[in-house]
Short mmCIF file of C-alpha atoms and ligand atoms in Angstrom, two decimals:
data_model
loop_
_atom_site.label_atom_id
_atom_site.label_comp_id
_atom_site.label_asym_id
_atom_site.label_seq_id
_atom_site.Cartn_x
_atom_site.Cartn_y
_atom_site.Cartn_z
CA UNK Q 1 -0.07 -4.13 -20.49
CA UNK Q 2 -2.94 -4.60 -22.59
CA UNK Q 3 -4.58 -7.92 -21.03
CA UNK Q 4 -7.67 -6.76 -19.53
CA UNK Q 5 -9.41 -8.66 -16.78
CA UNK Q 6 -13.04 -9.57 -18.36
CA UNK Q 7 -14.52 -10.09 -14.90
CA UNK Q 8 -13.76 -9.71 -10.89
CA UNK Q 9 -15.81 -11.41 -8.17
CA UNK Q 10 -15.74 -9.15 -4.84
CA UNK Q 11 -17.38 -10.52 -1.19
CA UNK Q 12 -18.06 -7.12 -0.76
CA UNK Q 13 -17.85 -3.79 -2.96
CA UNK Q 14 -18.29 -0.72 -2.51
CA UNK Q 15 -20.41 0.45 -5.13
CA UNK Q 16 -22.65 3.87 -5.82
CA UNK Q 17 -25.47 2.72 -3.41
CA UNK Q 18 -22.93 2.05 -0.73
CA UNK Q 19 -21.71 -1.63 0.65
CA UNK Q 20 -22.82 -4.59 -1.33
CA UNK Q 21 -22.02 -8.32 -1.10
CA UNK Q 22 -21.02 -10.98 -3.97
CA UNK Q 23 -20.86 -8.34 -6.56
CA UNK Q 24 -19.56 -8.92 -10.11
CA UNK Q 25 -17.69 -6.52 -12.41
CA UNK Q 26 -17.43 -7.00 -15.88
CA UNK Q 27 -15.10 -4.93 -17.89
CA UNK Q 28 -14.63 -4.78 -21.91
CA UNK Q 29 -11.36 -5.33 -23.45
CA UNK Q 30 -11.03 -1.38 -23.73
CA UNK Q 31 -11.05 -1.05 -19.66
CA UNK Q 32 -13.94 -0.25 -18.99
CA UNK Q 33 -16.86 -1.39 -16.78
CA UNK Q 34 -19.41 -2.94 -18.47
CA UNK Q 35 -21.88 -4.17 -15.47
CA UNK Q 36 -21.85 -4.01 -11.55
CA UNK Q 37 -23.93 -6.62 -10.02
CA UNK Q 38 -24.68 -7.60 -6.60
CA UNK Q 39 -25.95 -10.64 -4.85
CA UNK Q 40 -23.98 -12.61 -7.75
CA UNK Q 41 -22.35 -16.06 -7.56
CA UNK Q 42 -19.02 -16.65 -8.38
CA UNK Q 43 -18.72 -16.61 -11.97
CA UNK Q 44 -16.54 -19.42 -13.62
CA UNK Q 45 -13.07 -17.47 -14.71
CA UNK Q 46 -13.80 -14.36 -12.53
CA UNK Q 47 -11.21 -13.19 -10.21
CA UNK Q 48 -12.11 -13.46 -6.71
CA UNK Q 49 -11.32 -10.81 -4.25
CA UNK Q 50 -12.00 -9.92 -0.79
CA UNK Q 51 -13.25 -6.24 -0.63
CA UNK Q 52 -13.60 -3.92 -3.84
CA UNK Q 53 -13.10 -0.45 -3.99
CA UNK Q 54 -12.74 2.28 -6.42
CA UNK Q 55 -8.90 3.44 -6.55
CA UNK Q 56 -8.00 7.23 -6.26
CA UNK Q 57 -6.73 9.25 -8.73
CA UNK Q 58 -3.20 11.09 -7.44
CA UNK Q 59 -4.52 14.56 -8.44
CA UNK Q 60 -0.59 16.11 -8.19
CA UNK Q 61 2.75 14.95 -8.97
CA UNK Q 62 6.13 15.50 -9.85
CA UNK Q 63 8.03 12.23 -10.44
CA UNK Q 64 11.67 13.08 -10.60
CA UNK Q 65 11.49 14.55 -7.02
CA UNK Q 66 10.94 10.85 -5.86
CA UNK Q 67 14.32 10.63 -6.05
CA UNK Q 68 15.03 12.99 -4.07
CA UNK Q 69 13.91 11.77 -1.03
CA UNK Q 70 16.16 11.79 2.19
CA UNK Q 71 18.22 13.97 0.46
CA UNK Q 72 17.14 17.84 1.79
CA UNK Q 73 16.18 16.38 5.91
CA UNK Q 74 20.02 17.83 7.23
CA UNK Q 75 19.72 21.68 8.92
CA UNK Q 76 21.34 23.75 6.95
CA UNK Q 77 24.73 25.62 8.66
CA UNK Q 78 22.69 28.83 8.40
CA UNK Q 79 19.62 27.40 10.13
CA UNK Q 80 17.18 29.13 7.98
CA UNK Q 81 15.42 25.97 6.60
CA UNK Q 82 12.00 26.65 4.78
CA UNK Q 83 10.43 25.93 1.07
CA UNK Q 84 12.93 28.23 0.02
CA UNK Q 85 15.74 26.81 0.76
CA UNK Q 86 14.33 23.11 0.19
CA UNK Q 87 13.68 24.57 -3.22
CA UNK Q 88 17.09 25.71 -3.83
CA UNK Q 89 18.10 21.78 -3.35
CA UNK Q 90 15.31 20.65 -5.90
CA UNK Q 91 16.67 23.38 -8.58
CA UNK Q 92 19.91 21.96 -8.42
CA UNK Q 93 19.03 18.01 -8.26
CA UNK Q 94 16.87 18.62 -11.34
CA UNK Q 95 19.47 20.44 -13.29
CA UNK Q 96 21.52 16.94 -13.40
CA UNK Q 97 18.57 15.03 -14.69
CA UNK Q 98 18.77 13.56 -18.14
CA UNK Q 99 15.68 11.90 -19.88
CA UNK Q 100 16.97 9.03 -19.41
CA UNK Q 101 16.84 9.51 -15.42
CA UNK Q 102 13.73 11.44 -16.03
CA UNK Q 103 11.84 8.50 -17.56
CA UNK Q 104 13.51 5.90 -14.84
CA UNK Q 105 12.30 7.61 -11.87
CA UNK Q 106 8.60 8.61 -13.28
CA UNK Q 107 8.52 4.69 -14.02
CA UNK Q 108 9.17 3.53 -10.46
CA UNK Q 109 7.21 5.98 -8.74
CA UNK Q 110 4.33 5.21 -10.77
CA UNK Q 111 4.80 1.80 -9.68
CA UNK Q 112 4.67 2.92 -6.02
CA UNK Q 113 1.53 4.82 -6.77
CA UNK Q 114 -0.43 1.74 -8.50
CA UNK Q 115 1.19 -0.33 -5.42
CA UNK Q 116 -0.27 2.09 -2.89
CA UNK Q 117 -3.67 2.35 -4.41
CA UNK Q 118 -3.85 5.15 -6.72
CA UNK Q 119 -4.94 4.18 -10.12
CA UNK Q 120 -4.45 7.20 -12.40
CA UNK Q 121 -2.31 10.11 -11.81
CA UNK Q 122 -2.18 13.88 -12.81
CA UNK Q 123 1.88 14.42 -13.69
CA UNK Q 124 2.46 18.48 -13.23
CA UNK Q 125 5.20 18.19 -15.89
CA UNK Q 126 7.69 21.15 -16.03
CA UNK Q 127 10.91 19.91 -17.12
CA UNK Q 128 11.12 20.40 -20.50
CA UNK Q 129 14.20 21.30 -21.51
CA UNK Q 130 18.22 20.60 -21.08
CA UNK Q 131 20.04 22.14 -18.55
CA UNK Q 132 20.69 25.64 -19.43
CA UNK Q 133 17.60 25.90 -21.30
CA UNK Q 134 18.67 24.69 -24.79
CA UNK Q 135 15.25 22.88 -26.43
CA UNK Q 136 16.00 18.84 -27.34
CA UNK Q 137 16.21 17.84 -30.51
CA UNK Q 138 12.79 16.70 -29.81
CA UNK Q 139 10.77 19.47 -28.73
CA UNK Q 140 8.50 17.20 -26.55
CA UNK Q 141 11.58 14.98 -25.58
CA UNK Q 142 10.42 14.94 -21.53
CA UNK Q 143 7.13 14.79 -22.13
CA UNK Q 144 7.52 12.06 -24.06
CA UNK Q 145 9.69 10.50 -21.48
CA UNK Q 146 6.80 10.66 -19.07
CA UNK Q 147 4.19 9.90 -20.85
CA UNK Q 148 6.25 5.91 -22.10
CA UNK Q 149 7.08 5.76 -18.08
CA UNK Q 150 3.47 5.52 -17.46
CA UNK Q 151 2.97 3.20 -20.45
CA UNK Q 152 6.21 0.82 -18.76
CA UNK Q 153 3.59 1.04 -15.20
CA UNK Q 154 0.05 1.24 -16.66
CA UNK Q 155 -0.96 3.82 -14.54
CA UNK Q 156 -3.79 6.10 -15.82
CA UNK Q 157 -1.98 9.21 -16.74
CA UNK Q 158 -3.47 12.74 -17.49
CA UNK Q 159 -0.30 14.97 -19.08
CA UNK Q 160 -0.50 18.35 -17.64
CA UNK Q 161 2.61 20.00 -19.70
CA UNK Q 162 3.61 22.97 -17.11
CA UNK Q 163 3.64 26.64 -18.41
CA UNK Q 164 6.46 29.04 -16.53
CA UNK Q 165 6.93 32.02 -18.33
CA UNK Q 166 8.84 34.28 -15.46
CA UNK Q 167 10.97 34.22 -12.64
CA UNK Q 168 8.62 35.81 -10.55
CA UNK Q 169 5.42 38.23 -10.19
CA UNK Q 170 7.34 41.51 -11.21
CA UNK Q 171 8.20 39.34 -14.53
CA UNK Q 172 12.04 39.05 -13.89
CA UNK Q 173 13.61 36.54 -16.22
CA UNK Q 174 14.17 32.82 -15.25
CA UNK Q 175 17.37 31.93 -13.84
CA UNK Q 176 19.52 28.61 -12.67
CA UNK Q 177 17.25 25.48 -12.38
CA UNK Q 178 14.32 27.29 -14.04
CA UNK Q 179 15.46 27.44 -17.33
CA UNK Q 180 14.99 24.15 -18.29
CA UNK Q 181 10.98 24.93 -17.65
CA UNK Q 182 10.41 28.12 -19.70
CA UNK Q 183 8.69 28.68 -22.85
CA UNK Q 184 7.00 31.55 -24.37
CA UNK Q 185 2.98 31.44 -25.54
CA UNK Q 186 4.01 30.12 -29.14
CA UNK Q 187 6.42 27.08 -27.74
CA UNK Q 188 3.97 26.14 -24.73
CA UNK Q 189 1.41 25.50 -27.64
CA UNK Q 190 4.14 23.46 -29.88
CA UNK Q 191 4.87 21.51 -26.49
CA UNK Q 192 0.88 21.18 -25.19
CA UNK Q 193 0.73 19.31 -28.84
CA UNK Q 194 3.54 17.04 -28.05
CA UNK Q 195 2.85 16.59 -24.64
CA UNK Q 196 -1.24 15.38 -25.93
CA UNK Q 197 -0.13 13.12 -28.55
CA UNK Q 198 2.84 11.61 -26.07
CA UNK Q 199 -0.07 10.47 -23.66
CA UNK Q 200 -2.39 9.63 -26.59
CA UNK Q 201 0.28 6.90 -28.09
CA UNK Q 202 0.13 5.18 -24.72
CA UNK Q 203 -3.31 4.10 -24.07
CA UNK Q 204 -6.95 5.28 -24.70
CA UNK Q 205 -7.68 6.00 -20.82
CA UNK Q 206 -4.61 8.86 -20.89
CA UNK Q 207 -5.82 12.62 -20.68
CA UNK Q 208 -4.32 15.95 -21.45
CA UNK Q 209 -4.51 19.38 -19.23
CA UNK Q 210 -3.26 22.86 -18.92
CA UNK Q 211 -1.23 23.73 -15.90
CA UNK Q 212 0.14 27.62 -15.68
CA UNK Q 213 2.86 26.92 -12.92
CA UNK Q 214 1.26 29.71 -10.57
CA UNK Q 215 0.71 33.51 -10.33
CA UNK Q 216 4.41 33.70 -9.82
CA UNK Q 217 5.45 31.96 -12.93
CA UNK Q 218 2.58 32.91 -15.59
CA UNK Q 219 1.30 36.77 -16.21
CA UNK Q 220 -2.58 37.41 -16.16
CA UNK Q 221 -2.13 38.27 -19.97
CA UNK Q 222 -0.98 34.61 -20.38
CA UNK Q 223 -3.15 32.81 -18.10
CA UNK Q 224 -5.79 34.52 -20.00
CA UNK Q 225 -4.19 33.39 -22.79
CA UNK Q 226 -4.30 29.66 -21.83
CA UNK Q 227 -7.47 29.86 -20.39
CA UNK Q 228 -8.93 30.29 -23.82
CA UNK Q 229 -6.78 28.70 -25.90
CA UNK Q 230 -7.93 25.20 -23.71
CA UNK Q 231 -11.26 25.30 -23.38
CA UNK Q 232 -12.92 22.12 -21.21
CA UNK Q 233 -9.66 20.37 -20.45
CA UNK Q 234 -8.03 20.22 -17.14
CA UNK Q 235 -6.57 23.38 -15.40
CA UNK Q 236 -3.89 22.99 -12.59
CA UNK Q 237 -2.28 25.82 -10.90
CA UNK Q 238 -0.19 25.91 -7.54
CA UNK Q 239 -1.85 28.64 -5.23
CA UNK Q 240 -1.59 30.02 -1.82
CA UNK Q 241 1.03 27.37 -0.88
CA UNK Q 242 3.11 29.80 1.09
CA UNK Q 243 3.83 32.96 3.09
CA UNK Q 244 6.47 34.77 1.14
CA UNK Q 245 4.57 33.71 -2.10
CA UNK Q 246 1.05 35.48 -0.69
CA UNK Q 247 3.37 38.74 0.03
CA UNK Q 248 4.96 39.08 -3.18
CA UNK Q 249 1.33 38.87 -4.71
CA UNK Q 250 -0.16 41.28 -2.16
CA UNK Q 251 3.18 43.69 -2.99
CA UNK Q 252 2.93 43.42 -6.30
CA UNK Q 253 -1.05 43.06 -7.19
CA UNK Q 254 -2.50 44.44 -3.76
CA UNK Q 255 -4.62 41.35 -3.34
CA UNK Q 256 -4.11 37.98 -1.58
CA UNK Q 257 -3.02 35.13 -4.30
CA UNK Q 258 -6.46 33.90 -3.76
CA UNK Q 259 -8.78 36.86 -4.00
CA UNK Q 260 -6.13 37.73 -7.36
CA UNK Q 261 -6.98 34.35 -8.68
CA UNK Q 262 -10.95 34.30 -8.44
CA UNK Q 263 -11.23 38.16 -9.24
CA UNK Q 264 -8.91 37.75 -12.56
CA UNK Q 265 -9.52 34.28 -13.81
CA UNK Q 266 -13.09 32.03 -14.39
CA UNK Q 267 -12.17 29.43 -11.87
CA UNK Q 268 -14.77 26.62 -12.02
CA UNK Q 269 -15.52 23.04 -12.23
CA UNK Q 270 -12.06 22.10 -14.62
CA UNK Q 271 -9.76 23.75 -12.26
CA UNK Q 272 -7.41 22.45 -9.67
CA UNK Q 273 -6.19 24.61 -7.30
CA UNK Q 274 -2.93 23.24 -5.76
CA UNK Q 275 -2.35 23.51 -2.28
CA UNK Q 276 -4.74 26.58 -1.02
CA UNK Q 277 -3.23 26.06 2.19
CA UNK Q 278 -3.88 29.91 3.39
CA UNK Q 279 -6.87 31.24 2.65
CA UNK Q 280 -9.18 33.20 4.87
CA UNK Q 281 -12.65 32.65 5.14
CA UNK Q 282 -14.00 34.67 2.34
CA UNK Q 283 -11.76 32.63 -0.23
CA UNK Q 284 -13.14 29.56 1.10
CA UNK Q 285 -16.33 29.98 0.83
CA UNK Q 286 -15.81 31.36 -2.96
CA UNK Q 287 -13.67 28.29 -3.69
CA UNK Q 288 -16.20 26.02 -2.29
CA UNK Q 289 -19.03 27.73 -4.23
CA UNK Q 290 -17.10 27.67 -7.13
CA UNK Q 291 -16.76 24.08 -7.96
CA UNK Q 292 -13.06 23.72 -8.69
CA UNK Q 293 -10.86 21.02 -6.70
CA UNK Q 294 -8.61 21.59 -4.24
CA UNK Q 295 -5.73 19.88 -4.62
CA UNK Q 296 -4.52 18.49 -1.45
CA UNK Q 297 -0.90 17.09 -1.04
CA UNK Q 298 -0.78 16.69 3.03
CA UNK Q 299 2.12 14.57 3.12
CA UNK Q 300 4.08 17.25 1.18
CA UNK Q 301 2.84 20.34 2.79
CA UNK Q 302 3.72 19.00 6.62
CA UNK Q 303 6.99 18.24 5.04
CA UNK Q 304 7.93 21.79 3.62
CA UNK Q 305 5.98 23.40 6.31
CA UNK Q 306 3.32 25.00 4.24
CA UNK Q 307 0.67 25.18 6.84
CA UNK Q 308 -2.24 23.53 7.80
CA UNK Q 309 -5.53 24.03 5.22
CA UNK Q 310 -8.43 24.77 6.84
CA UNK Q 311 -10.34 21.62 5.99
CA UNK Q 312 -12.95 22.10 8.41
CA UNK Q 313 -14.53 24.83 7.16
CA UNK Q 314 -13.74 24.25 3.50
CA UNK Q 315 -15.61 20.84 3.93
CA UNK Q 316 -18.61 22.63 5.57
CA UNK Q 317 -18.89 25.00 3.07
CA UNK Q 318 -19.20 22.06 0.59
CA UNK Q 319 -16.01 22.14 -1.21
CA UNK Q 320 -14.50 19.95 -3.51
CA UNK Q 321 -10.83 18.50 -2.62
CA UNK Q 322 -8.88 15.50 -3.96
CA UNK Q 323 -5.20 14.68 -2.97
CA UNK Q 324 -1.94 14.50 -4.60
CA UNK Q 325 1.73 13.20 -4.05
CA UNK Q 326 3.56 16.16 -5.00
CA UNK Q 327 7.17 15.92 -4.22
CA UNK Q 328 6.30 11.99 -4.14
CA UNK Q 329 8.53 12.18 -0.60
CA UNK Q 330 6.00 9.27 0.56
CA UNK Q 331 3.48 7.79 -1.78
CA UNK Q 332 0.53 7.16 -0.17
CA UNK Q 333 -3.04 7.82 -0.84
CA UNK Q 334 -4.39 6.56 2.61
CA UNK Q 335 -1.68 8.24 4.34
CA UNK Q 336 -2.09 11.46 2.67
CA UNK Q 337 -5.65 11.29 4.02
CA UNK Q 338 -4.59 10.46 7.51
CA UNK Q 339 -2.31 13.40 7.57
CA UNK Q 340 -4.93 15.56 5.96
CA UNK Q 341 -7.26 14.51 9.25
CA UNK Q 342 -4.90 14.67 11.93
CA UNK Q 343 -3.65 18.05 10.94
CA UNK Q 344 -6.70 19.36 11.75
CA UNK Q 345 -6.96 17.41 15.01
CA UNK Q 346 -4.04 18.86 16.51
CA UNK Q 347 -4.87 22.69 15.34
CA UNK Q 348 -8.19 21.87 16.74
CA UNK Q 349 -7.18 20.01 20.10
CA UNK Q 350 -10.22 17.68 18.56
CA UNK Q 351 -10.87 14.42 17.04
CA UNK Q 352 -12.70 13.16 13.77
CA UNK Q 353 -13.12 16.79 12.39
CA UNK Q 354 -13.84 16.35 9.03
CA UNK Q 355 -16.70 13.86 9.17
CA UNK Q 356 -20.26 14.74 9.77
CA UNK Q 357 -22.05 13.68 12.55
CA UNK Q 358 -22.83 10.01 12.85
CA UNK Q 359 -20.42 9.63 9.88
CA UNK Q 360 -16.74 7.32 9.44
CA UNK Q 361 -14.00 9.49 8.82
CA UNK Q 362 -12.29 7.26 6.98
CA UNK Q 363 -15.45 6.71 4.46
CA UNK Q 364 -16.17 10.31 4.27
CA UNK Q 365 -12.68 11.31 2.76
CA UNK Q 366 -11.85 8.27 0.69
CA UNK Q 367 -15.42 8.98 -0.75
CA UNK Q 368 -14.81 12.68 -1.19
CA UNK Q 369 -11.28 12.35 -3.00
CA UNK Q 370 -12.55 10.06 -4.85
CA UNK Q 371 -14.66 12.32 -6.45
CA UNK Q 372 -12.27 15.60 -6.64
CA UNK Q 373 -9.84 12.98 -8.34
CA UNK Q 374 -11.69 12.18 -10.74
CA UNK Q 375 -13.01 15.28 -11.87
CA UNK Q 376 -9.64 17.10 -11.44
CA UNK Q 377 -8.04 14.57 -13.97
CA UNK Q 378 -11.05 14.69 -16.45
CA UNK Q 379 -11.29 11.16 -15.88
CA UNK Q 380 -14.52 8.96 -16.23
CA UNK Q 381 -13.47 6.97 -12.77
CA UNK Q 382 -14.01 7.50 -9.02
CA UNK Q 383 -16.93 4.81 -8.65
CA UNK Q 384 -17.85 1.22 -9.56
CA UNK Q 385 -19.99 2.27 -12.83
CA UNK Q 386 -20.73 1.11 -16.06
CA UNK Q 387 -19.01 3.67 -18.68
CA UNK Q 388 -15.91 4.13 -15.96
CA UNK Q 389 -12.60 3.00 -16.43
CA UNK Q 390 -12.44 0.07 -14.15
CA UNK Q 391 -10.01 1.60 -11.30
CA UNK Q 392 -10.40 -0.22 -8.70
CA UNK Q 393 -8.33 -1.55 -5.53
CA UNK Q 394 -8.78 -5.03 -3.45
CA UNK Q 395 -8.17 -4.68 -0.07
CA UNK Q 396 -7.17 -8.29 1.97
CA UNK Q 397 -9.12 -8.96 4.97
CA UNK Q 398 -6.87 -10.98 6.65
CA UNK Q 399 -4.03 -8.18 7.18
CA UNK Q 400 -3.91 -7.64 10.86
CA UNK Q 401 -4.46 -3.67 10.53
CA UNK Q 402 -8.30 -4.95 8.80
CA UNK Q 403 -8.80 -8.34 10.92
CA UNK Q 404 -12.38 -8.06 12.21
CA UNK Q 405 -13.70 -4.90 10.02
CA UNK Q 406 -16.47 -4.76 7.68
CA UNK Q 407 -18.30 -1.78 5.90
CA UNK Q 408 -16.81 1.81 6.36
CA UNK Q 409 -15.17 0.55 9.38
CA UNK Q 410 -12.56 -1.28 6.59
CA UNK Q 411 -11.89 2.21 5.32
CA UNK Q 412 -10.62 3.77 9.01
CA UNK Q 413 -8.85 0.36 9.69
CA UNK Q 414 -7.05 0.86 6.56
CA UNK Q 415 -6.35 4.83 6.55
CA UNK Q 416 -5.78 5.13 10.37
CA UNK Q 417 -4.14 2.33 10.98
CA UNK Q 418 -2.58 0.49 7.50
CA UNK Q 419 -0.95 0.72 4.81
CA UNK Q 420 -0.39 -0.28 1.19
CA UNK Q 421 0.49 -4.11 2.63
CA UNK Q 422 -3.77 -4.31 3.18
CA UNK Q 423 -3.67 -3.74 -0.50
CA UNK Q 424 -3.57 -7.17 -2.75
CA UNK Q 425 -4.70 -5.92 -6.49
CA UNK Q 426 -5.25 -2.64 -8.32
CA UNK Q 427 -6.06 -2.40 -11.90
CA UNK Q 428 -5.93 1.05 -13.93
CA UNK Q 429 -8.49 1.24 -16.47
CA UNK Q 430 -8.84 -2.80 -16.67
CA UNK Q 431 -4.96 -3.10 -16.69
CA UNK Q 432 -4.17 -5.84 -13.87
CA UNK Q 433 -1.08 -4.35 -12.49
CA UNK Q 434 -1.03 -5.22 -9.19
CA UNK Q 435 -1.66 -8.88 -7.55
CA UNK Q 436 -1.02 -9.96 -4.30
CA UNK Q 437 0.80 -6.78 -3.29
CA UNK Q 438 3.43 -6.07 -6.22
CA UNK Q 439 3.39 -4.43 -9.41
CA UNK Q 440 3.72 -7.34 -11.70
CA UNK Q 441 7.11 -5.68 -13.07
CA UNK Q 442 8.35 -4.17 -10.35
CA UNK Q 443 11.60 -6.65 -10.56
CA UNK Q 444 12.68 -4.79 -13.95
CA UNK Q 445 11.60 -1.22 -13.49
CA UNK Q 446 13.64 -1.39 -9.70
CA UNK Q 447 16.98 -2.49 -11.43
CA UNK Q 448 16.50 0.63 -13.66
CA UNK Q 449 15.70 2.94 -11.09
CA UNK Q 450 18.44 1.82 -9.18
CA UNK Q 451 21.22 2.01 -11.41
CA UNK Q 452 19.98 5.45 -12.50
CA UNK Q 453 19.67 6.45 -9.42
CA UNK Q 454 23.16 5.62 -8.59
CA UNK Q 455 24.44 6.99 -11.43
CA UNK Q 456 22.52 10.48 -10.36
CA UNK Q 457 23.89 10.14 -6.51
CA UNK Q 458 27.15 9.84 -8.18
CA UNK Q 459 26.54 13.46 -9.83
CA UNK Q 460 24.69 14.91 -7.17
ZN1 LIG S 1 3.53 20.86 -6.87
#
């Protein structure tokens, strides 16, 4: 996966200064972009594409619930479906996982990513141990795993090695499915080192972050902890996804999760803050104000029936947001953007809510994710720039869902109305992974998936 592309020829790109025509790329042998320049002419050994874009970073994922998919949609006999219960499923699908299925399913749903646009993910690792809790022989076994997946896919990866320290806010101990994600202070700190050097040995684009599982699973005396141990790297943390989860704070800390979080911890510019989905208006204004991301995973939320986030009023107040694949139940980073929109719509009984006047929708959040990607990750990416990894998406023209669009109109074609078949190349950081529509290996990292996956359904 080291071939890089030395130059790309686009009819149009979108670049910093907006929509420009015959614009060339060149990118070093390292990945990244050397030169963007418009009003070029086809360069002799460039690759020629239609329409040029910078590819989104997938801000929030776990891989190994990819393959879980289909497999928690029946009603329960006792009716009570919710998180809960769909979390009960993923405890006890995990607990049958072996790094060997581990690695096979990151693989192929890192392949779905890079096929569906995104360029670079954020994996919110917390398996780290066997079943039962017992460490690997290799301390950073899963990590490890992970990180040589994305090395098999040549996605962009930034390692976020998952702290979970307790069962729960009044500290009880871990239990079932959980155990294979704890570790005391001391072994998170052996593991973060793993988990850095596993992404490291892959490729020069990877990154590293911090990601305390939530105010449920870490203590303020060890988020404090982390917080300073990790200065200026990425910090990830699942917040205000749910309900029952904003009770047991308020019961146990007599604040909302939110108001907890900004009152206890220095949340700024290098934090992510998973999901958000309730907060009331004072939280959003703080959150906006204080420069962290919001991580957005729409296409998970509707599906485990978080709630809606209040986008429209985040967005006003200036907030940051990027968006994330989460449970990886659809991969998608146009359709996660979609969702994100027409949630709003129907709690609003409106249309094209999050776009300023005058303004394309689609534009306006493919330009705005783009941006909380890239900073959630840590990663120099999100535009066509010299200094940037070259991530960057071609989109085809001649799909029917684009026939007759140019400019930002491309963008609502594609995120209203397409999907990843508008998509013909994507390279992560230079690495051509992606022409004409497949990931040049998907052939070989399918057959593994599949015959894992078998071999898990069998176990199941
Ligand atoms: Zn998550």
């Amino acid at each position: 996966m080291s071939e890089a592309t030395k130059s790309v020829f686009a009819r149009k790109a979108l670049t910093t200064i907006g929509w420009e025509s015959d614009v060339l790329i060149r990118v070093d042998a390292t990945g990244r972009i050397v030169s963007v320049t418009p009003e070029s002419g086809l360069e002799s050994g460039a690759y020629a594409v239609d329409v040029l874009l910078p590819a989104q970073a997938n801000l929030h994922s776990h891989t190994f619930q990819r393959a879980m998919a289909g497999l928690s949609e029946s009603r329960s006999p006792a009716g009570r479906d919710s998180f809960w219960t769909w979390r009960e499923i993923m405890y006890r699908f995990l607990d049958i996982l072996d790094p060997e299925d581990i690695e096979a399913i990151a693989a192929f749903a890192f392949v779905e990513m890079l096929e569906s646009g995104y360029s670079s993910v954020a994996e919110f690792h917390y398996v780290h141990h066997q079943p039962g809790g017992g460490t690997y022989a290799k301390f950073g076994e899963l990590s490890e795993r992970i990180a040589a997946a994305a090395g098999t896919a040549g996605i962009g990866l930034t390692i976020l090695p998952v702290a979970y320290m307790q069962g729960g806010v009044d500290g009880r101990a871990l239990a079932g499915g959980q155990l294979r994600f704890g570790n005391d202070l001391d072994h998170y700190l052996k593991l973060a080192e793993e988990a850095k050097k596993a992404a490291r040995s892959v490729s020069p684009d990877a990154g590293f972050g911090v990601a305390p599982h939530s105010i449920r699973a870490v203590n303020e005396r060890d988020l404090q902890a982390l917080e300073q141990q990790f200065p200026g790297v990425p910090f990830h943390i699942h917040i205000a996804e749910q309900i029952p989860e904003l009770e047991e704070v308020q019961a146990a800390y007599g604040q909302r999760s939110m108001s907890w979080l900004l009152d206890h911890m220095p949340v700024s510019e290098r934090w992510c803050l998973i999901h958000s989905t309730h907060m009331n208006e004072g939280e959003t204004a703080r959150v906006a104000a204080s420069g962290a991301v919001v991580g957005l995973c729409p296409i998970t939320e509707a599906n485990l029936g978080d709630g809606i986030f209040n986008g429209v009023h985040y967005l006003n107040a200036g907030g940051r947001f990027g968006t994330g694949s989460d449970s990886n139940i659809r991969i998608s980073p146009s359709e996660e953007l979609r969702q994100l929109e027409y949630s709003q719509r129907l709690r609003d009984v409106s249309r094209v809510t999050l776009a300023r006047d005058g303004k394309s929708c689609g534009r306006t959040l493919y330009d705005a994710a783009l941006q909380g990607g890239a900073q959630a990750l840590g990663r120099s990416s999100g535009s066509l720039e010299p200094g940037n990894w070259a991530d960057m998406i071609a989109l085809d023209t001649e799909n029917a869902t684009l026939l007759g669009l140019s400019g930002d109109r491309l963008l609502d074609g594609w995120i209203f109305a397409g999907d990843r078949h508008a998509i013909s190349d994507v390279w992560s950081a230079g690495r051509h992974v992606v022409q004409e529509g497949r990931h040049r290996d998907r052939a070989a990292i399918l057959k593994t998936y599949k015959a894992r996956l078998a071999s898990i359904l069998e176990r199941v």
